[in-house]
Short mmCIF file of C-alpha atoms and ligand atoms in Angstrom, two decimals:
data_model
loop_
_atom_site.label_atom_id
_atom_site.label_comp_id
_atom_site.label_asym_id
_atom_site.label_seq_id
_atom_site.Cartn_x
_atom_site.Cartn_y
_atom_site.Cartn_z
CA MET S 14 160.16 40.05 129.70
CA ARG S 15 157.88 41.29 126.96
CA LYS S 16 154.46 39.70 126.93
CA LEU S 17 153.96 37.74 123.71
CA THR S 18 150.83 39.02 122.03
CA LYS S 19 149.02 37.91 118.91
CA GLN S 20 150.63 39.23 115.72
CA VAL S 21 148.55 41.65 113.71
CA LYS S 22 149.53 42.63 110.18
CA ILE S 23 148.86 46.20 109.12
CA SER S 24 149.91 46.23 105.48
CA ASN S 25 153.73 45.95 105.53
CA VAL S 26 154.06 46.37 109.32
CA VAL S 27 153.44 43.55 111.78
CA ILE S 28 152.84 44.44 115.41
CA GLY S 29 152.65 42.13 118.40
CA GLY S 30 154.67 39.00 119.04
CA ASN S 31 158.37 39.73 118.98
CA ASN S 32 158.10 42.41 116.32
CA PRO S 33 159.70 45.79 116.98
CA ILE S 34 157.47 48.23 118.82
CA ALA S 35 156.00 50.41 116.09
CA ILE S 36 155.88 54.20 116.34
CA GLN S 37 152.67 55.92 115.35
CA SER S 38 151.54 59.46 114.89
CA MET S 39 148.45 61.21 113.67
CA SER S 40 148.06 64.04 111.19
CA ASN S 41 146.95 67.39 112.58
CA ILE S 42 146.30 68.89 109.14
CA PRO S 43 142.63 69.63 108.29
CA SER S 44 141.16 66.57 106.59
CA ASP S 45 140.32 68.47 103.38
CA ASN S 46 143.92 69.64 102.89
CA PHE S 47 145.16 66.59 100.99
CA ASP S 48 148.49 68.13 99.92
CA GLY S 49 149.21 69.16 103.49
CA ILE S 50 148.45 65.67 104.81
CA VAL S 51 150.70 64.03 102.22
CA LYS S 52 153.53 66.50 102.94
CA GLN S 53 153.26 65.74 106.65
CA ALA S 54 153.14 61.98 106.02
CA ILE S 55 156.38 62.14 104.01
CA GLU S 56 158.06 64.23 106.70
CA LEU S 57 157.00 61.86 109.49
CA GLU S 58 157.93 58.74 107.55
CA ASN S 59 161.42 60.14 106.92
CA LEU S 60 161.75 60.77 110.63
CA GLY S 61 160.87 57.18 111.62
CA CYS S 62 157.08 57.01 111.81
CA ASP S 63 155.93 53.40 111.20
CA ILE S 64 152.14 53.87 111.12
CA PHE S 65 150.27 57.05 110.15
CA ARG S 66 146.70 57.85 111.22
CA ILE S 67 144.38 60.45 109.82
CA ALA S 68 140.95 61.63 110.92
CA VAL S 69 138.24 60.61 108.45
CA PRO S 70 135.21 62.67 109.47
CA ASN S 71 133.32 62.30 106.17
CA LEU S 72 133.29 60.32 102.94
CA GLU S 73 135.10 63.11 101.08
CA ALA S 74 138.16 62.77 103.38
CA ILE S 75 138.66 59.15 102.27
CA ARG S 76 139.96 60.22 98.85
CA VAL S 77 143.34 61.28 100.27
CA ILE S 78 144.28 57.60 100.50
CA ASP S 79 145.25 57.39 96.82
CA LEU S 80 147.68 60.30 97.17
CA LEU S 81 149.10 58.90 100.40
CA LYS S 82 149.64 55.48 98.84
CA LYS S 83 151.57 57.07 95.98
CA ASN S 84 153.88 58.94 98.32
CA VAL S 85 154.55 56.86 101.45
CA LYS S 86 155.09 53.18 102.25
CA MET S 87 153.90 53.15 105.86
CA PRO S 88 150.39 51.84 106.62
CA ILE S 89 147.60 54.39 106.84
CA VAL S 90 144.93 54.18 109.52
CA ALA S 91 141.48 55.75 109.23
CA ASP S 92 140.26 57.25 112.48
CA ILE S 93 136.47 57.03 112.43
CA HIS S 94 133.90 58.03 114.99
CA PHE S 95 130.38 56.57 114.92
CA ASP S 96 129.71 56.35 111.16
CA TYR S 97 129.93 52.72 110.02
CA LYS S 98 129.43 53.72 106.37
CA ILE S 99 132.65 55.73 106.44
CA ALA S 100 134.43 52.70 107.93
CA ILE S 101 133.18 50.47 105.11
CA GLU S 102 134.16 52.98 102.43
CA ALA S 103 137.59 53.55 104.01
CA ALA S 104 138.26 49.81 104.03
CA ASN S 105 137.15 49.58 100.41
CA ALA S 106 139.29 52.55 99.40
CA GLY S 107 142.56 51.02 100.65
CA PHE S 108 143.11 52.12 104.24
CA ASP S 109 145.21 49.57 106.10
CA LYS S 110 143.53 49.70 109.50
CA ILE S 111 140.36 51.15 110.91
CA ARG S 112 140.13 52.75 114.32
CA ILE S 113 136.52 52.57 115.39
CA ASN S 114 134.66 51.49 118.50
CA PRO S 115 132.07 48.94 117.40
CA GLY S 116 129.84 49.65 120.38
CA ASN S 117 129.30 53.20 119.16
CA ILE S 118 128.13 52.55 115.61
CA GLY S 119 124.61 51.35 116.19
CA ASP S 120 122.94 47.95 115.95
CA GLU S 121 124.80 44.70 115.41
CA SER S 122 124.04 44.51 111.71
CA ARG S 123 126.29 47.56 111.29
CA VAL S 124 129.04 45.96 113.34
CA LYS S 125 128.74 42.86 111.18
CA ALA S 126 128.96 44.94 108.00
CA VAL S 127 132.22 46.55 109.20
CA VAL S 128 133.60 43.19 110.35
CA ASP S 129 132.73 41.58 106.99
CA ILE S 130 134.61 44.15 104.93
CA CYS S 131 137.61 44.13 107.29
CA LYS S 132 137.70 40.33 107.14
CA SER S 133 137.56 40.28 103.37
CA LYS S 134 140.36 42.87 103.08
CA ASN S 135 142.37 41.45 106.00
CA ILE S 136 142.29 44.82 107.75
CA PRO S 137 142.63 45.04 111.53
CA ILE S 138 140.39 47.14 113.71
CA ARG S 139 141.73 49.14 116.60
CA ILE S 140 139.37 49.56 119.48
CA GLY S 141 140.33 52.94 120.85
CA VAL S 142 138.87 53.45 124.31
CA ASN S 143 139.34 56.94 125.67
CA GLY S 144 138.68 58.05 129.25
CA GLY S 145 137.01 61.21 127.96
CA SER S 146 134.40 59.46 125.83
CA LEU S 147 133.26 56.36 127.67
CA GLU S 148 129.86 54.87 126.86
CA LYS S 149 126.94 56.04 128.97
CA HIS S 150 126.23 52.62 130.45
CA ILE S 151 129.88 52.25 131.53
CA LEU S 152 129.96 55.69 133.16
CA GLU S 153 126.67 55.00 134.94
CA LYS S 154 128.16 51.88 136.44
CA TYR S 155 131.59 53.20 137.40
CA LYS S 156 130.71 56.91 137.90
CA MET S 157 134.23 57.97 136.87
CA PRO S 158 136.59 56.97 134.03
CA THR S 159 138.54 54.64 136.30
CA ALA S 160 140.89 51.92 135.11
CA LYS S 161 138.12 49.35 135.57
CA ALA S 162 135.72 51.51 133.55
CA LEU S 163 138.24 51.75 130.68
CA PHE S 164 138.83 48.01 130.82
CA SER S 165 135.08 47.28 130.83
CA SER S 166 134.57 49.53 127.83
CA ALA S 167 137.33 47.71 125.93
CA LYS S 168 135.79 44.36 126.88
CA TYR S 169 132.38 45.54 125.65
CA HIS S 170 133.84 46.41 122.22
CA ILE S 171 135.99 43.27 122.05
CA ASP S 172 132.95 41.07 122.83
CA LEU S 173 131.07 42.65 119.94
CA LEU S 174 133.84 41.90 117.47
CA GLU S 175 134.48 38.41 118.82
CA LYS S 176 130.78 37.65 118.51
CA PHE S 177 131.29 37.88 114.75
CA ASP S 178 134.42 35.77 114.99
CA PHE S 179 136.68 38.74 114.36
CA ASN S 180 140.00 38.81 116.20
CA ASN S 181 142.23 40.89 114.00
CA ILE S 182 142.18 43.42 116.82
CA VAL S 183 144.47 46.01 118.39
CA ILE S 184 143.37 47.74 121.58
CA SER S 185 144.09 51.00 123.35
CA VAL S 186 142.70 52.27 126.65
CA LYS S 187 143.96 55.82 126.89
CA SER S 188 143.47 58.15 129.79
CA SER S 189 144.91 61.56 130.55
CA SER S 190 145.79 60.15 133.96
CA VAL S 191 149.07 58.28 133.77
CA LYS S 192 148.18 56.13 136.77
CA THR S 193 144.80 55.15 135.31
CA MET S 194 146.20 54.24 131.90
CA ILE S 195 148.95 52.12 133.45
CA GLU S 196 146.37 50.25 135.51
CA SER S 197 143.92 49.72 132.65
CA TYR S 198 146.58 48.54 130.18
CA THR S 199 147.90 46.17 132.83
CA MET S 200 144.39 44.72 133.35
CA LEU S 201 144.00 44.32 129.58
CA SER S 202 147.37 42.66 129.23
CA ASN S 203 146.46 40.19 131.99
CA SER S 204 143.18 39.30 130.29
CA TYR S 205 143.85 39.33 126.52
CA ASP S 206 146.55 38.44 124.03
CA TYR S 207 145.65 41.17 121.54
CA PRO S 208 148.45 43.62 120.77
CA LEU S 209 148.22 46.87 122.69
CA HIS S 210 148.57 50.39 121.34
CA LEU S 211 149.92 52.51 124.20
CA GLY S 212 149.28 56.17 124.78
CA VAL S 213 148.43 58.85 127.29
CA THR S 214 145.62 60.92 125.84
CA GLU S 215 145.37 64.71 126.08
CA ALA S 216 148.88 64.45 127.50
CA GLY S 217 149.55 68.16 127.07
CA THR S 218 152.14 70.39 125.52
CA PHE S 219 155.70 69.53 124.54
CA ARG S 220 157.15 69.40 128.06
CA THR S 221 154.31 67.93 130.13
CA GLY S 222 153.14 65.69 127.30
CA ILE S 223 156.54 64.11 126.94
CA ILE S 224 156.91 63.65 130.70
CA LYS S 225 153.50 61.97 131.05
CA SER S 226 154.06 59.79 127.99
CA ALA S 227 157.53 58.81 129.11
CA ILE S 228 156.21 57.66 132.47
CA GLY S 229 153.02 56.01 131.17
CA ILE S 230 154.27 54.42 127.97
CA GLY S 231 157.81 53.88 129.25
CA GLY S 232 156.61 52.35 132.52
CA LEU S 233 154.38 49.87 130.69
CA LEU S 234 157.12 48.98 128.20
CA LEU S 235 159.47 48.25 131.07
CA SER S 236 156.88 45.81 132.45
CA GLY S 237 156.79 44.08 129.08
CA ILE S 238 153.46 45.57 127.97
CA GLY S 239 152.91 47.30 124.64
CA ASP S 240 153.31 46.63 120.92
CA THR S 241 152.90 50.03 119.32
CA ILE S 242 153.05 53.52 120.81
CA ARG S 243 151.79 57.00 120.14
CA VAL S 244 153.05 59.99 122.05
CA SER S 245 150.23 62.57 121.91
CA LEU S 246 151.46 66.14 122.07
CA THR S 247 149.84 69.51 121.56
CA ASP S 248 152.75 70.23 119.26
CA ASN S 249 154.14 69.40 115.85
CA PRO S 250 153.78 65.60 115.28
CA THR S 251 157.47 65.50 114.32
CA ASN S 252 158.13 65.91 118.04
CA GLU S 253 155.84 62.93 118.74
CA ILE S 254 158.09 60.73 116.61
CA LEU S 255 161.30 62.03 118.21
CA ALA S 256 159.86 61.59 121.71
CA ALA S 257 158.59 58.09 120.85
CA LYS S 258 162.05 57.12 119.64
CA ASP S 259 163.60 58.46 122.82
CA ILE S 260 161.14 56.51 124.98
CA LEU S 261 161.95 53.34 123.03
CA LYS S 262 165.68 53.99 123.37
CA ALA S 263 165.40 54.69 127.10
CA THR S 264 163.55 51.41 127.63
CA ASP S 265 166.00 49.41 125.47
CA ASN S 266 163.40 48.83 122.79
CA TYR S 267 165.03 50.73 119.96
CA LYS S 268 168.29 49.43 118.62
CA SER S 269 168.71 51.55 115.59
CA GLY S 270 170.28 54.99 115.43
CA PRO S 271 172.58 56.87 117.75
CA ASN S 272 172.09 57.38 121.45
CA LEU S 273 173.26 60.68 122.92
CA ILE S 274 174.46 61.01 126.48
CA SER S 275 175.47 64.36 127.88
CA CYS S 276 176.36 65.57 131.36
CA PRO S 277 174.29 68.14 133.24
CA THR S 278 177.32 70.52 133.42
CA CYS S 279 178.68 71.88 136.68
CA GLY S 280 181.18 74.41 137.97
CA ARG S 281 183.98 72.61 136.09
CA THR S 282 182.45 73.25 132.65
CA LYS S 283 184.29 75.88 130.58
CA ILE S 284 182.68 75.40 127.17
CA ASP S 285 179.11 76.13 126.04
CA LEU S 286 178.02 72.55 126.54
CA ILE S 287 174.27 73.18 126.38
CA SER S 288 174.49 74.68 122.90
CA ILE S 289 176.97 72.01 121.75
CA SER S 290 174.74 69.17 123.02
CA ASN S 291 171.69 70.60 121.28
CA GLN S 292 173.56 70.96 118.00
CA VAL S 293 175.00 67.44 118.26
CA GLU S 294 171.52 66.06 118.99
CA LYS S 295 170.16 67.74 115.84
CA ARG S 296 172.97 66.53 113.60
CA LEU S 297 172.67 62.99 114.96
CA LEU S 298 169.17 62.82 113.46
CA ALA S 299 170.84 62.35 110.09
CA ILE S 300 173.15 59.56 111.31
CA ASP S 301 172.00 55.98 110.94
CA LYS S 302 174.53 54.18 113.13
CA ASN S 303 174.04 52.25 116.34
CA ILE S 304 176.48 54.26 118.40
CA THR S 305 176.48 56.02 121.75
CA VAL S 306 177.83 59.56 121.54
CA ALA S 307 178.88 61.46 124.67
CA VAL S 308 179.05 65.21 125.13
CA MET S 309 180.68 65.85 128.48
CA GLY S 310 181.58 69.07 130.26
CA CYS S 311 185.05 68.42 131.61
CA VAL S 312 188.14 66.35 130.98
CA VAL S 313 188.47 65.42 134.65
CA ASN S 314 185.39 63.23 134.80
CA GLY S 315 183.98 63.29 131.28
CA PRO S 316 185.79 60.42 129.52
CA GLY S 317 185.47 58.19 132.59
CA GLU S 318 181.80 58.93 133.19
CA ALA S 319 181.10 58.29 129.53
CA ARG S 320 183.09 55.05 129.41
CA GLU S 321 180.24 53.16 127.71
CA ALA S 322 180.16 55.71 124.86
CA ASP S 323 181.61 54.76 121.50
CA ILE S 324 182.79 58.29 120.86
CA GLY S 325 182.58 61.62 122.61
CA ILE S 326 184.05 64.94 123.56
CA ALA S 327 185.01 66.28 126.95
CA GLY S 328 185.29 70.03 127.39
CA GLY S 329 188.48 71.79 128.50
CA ASP S 330 189.37 75.48 128.51
CA LYS S 331 188.42 76.76 125.03
CA GLU S 332 189.08 73.28 123.71
CA ALA S 333 187.84 69.72 124.04
CA LEU S 334 189.27 66.24 124.06
CA LEU S 335 187.94 63.81 121.52
CA PHE S 336 187.74 60.27 122.88
CA LYS S 337 186.71 56.87 121.62
CA LYS S 338 185.72 54.07 124.04
CA GLY S 339 187.15 56.11 126.92
CA LYS S 340 190.56 56.58 125.23
CA ILE S 341 191.66 60.09 124.28
CA ILE S 342 192.36 60.53 120.55
CA ARG S 343 193.22 64.23 120.23
CA LYS S 344 192.50 67.83 121.24
CA ILE S 345 190.11 70.04 119.27
CA ASN S 346 189.64 73.83 119.35
CA GLU S 347 186.32 74.96 120.78
CA GLU S 348 185.03 76.31 117.44
CA ASN S 349 185.69 72.98 115.66
CA ILE S 350 184.27 70.62 118.27
CA ILE S 351 181.09 69.66 116.43
CA ASP S 352 182.62 69.35 112.95
CA GLU S 353 185.55 67.27 114.19
CA LEU S 354 183.27 65.02 116.22
CA PHE S 355 181.07 64.37 113.19
CA LYS S 356 184.09 63.75 110.95
CA GLU S 357 185.02 60.91 113.31
CA ILE S 358 181.43 59.66 113.51
CA GLU S 359 181.26 59.50 109.70
CA LYS S 360 184.34 57.22 109.71
CA MET S 361 182.75 54.75 112.16
FE1 SF4 E 415 180.73 68.32 135.88
FE2 SF4 E 415 182.54 67.12 134.38
FE3 SF4 E 415 180.56 65.64 135.46
FE4 SF4 E 415 180.05 67.32 133.49
S1 SF4 E 415 181.38 65.52 133.38
S2 SF4 E 415 178.90 67.15 135.40
S3 SF4 E 415 181.43 68.99 133.87
S4 SF4 E 415 182.19 66.75 136.56
#
């Protein structure tokens, strides 16, 4: 059962409560390349990104918000380190959420100044604790970035915001250790009702990053923890969105769009199933139907093993059988498999 958290509104997206788990990504375009950032935002939004974050390292970088607001509907988050003046300006300029750690911006009058502007604009703050940049006093106490250390850091920042009666908060406690992040998010979830932004930080390249994120984020989601997710990859952010969708689908948290199942192939396979599956997966990106599509290697076991699929193909010798709900519809020549399958999908 999903833990019911407090609902937090980020412009037109609400996270927490029973709201769908929102997918986030972050721009990797240099912060002075406004056209590049906007182009990437449009691409990610079209792919299914719900919340878009950009680094705002200086006041100049804030100006991109006007262009972004003209071109995309999804909320835009300003990622700010240390400088409370940038946070205030970003909130004034129209950013929809601020990611900043209040304990790192100096004395409490600065925290209050950020809280005041966020309150007046109804903008949430995400406290983004990261195992690689814990506060000195936390590291001195715990020696290592353990789960308890991450949790204590989050508590330290939460206390500062709550002191000023601010609770429009989202929290993340990311670690590059999957085990540590699972433990620290679980501790947070047991102690607070604020919505949680899940992620494994410095997760790695395409392959290892997806594996770590799938275990860390997916494992937490299966325990009912998490309200928004970001898969961090040393790769094109488009792959972060696709991986996030797949994690949500695999944990039964994503009900929209097709689900592909395909067999691992074996000695019975006589068609090029790997290439066919990859092509089908790509073409399914353009399909907006809640269907399960199966791509199976043989007619002996394929239709039966893919019984739960709405539609699928099972490979024969230079041909394939097209089936719907386990029932065979017709034979297709090998070269037409993909086109014929998609003709049927279009009709559904
Ligand atoms: Fe092998 Fe057929 Fe099963 Fe695929 S569906 S793994 S080809 S037996």
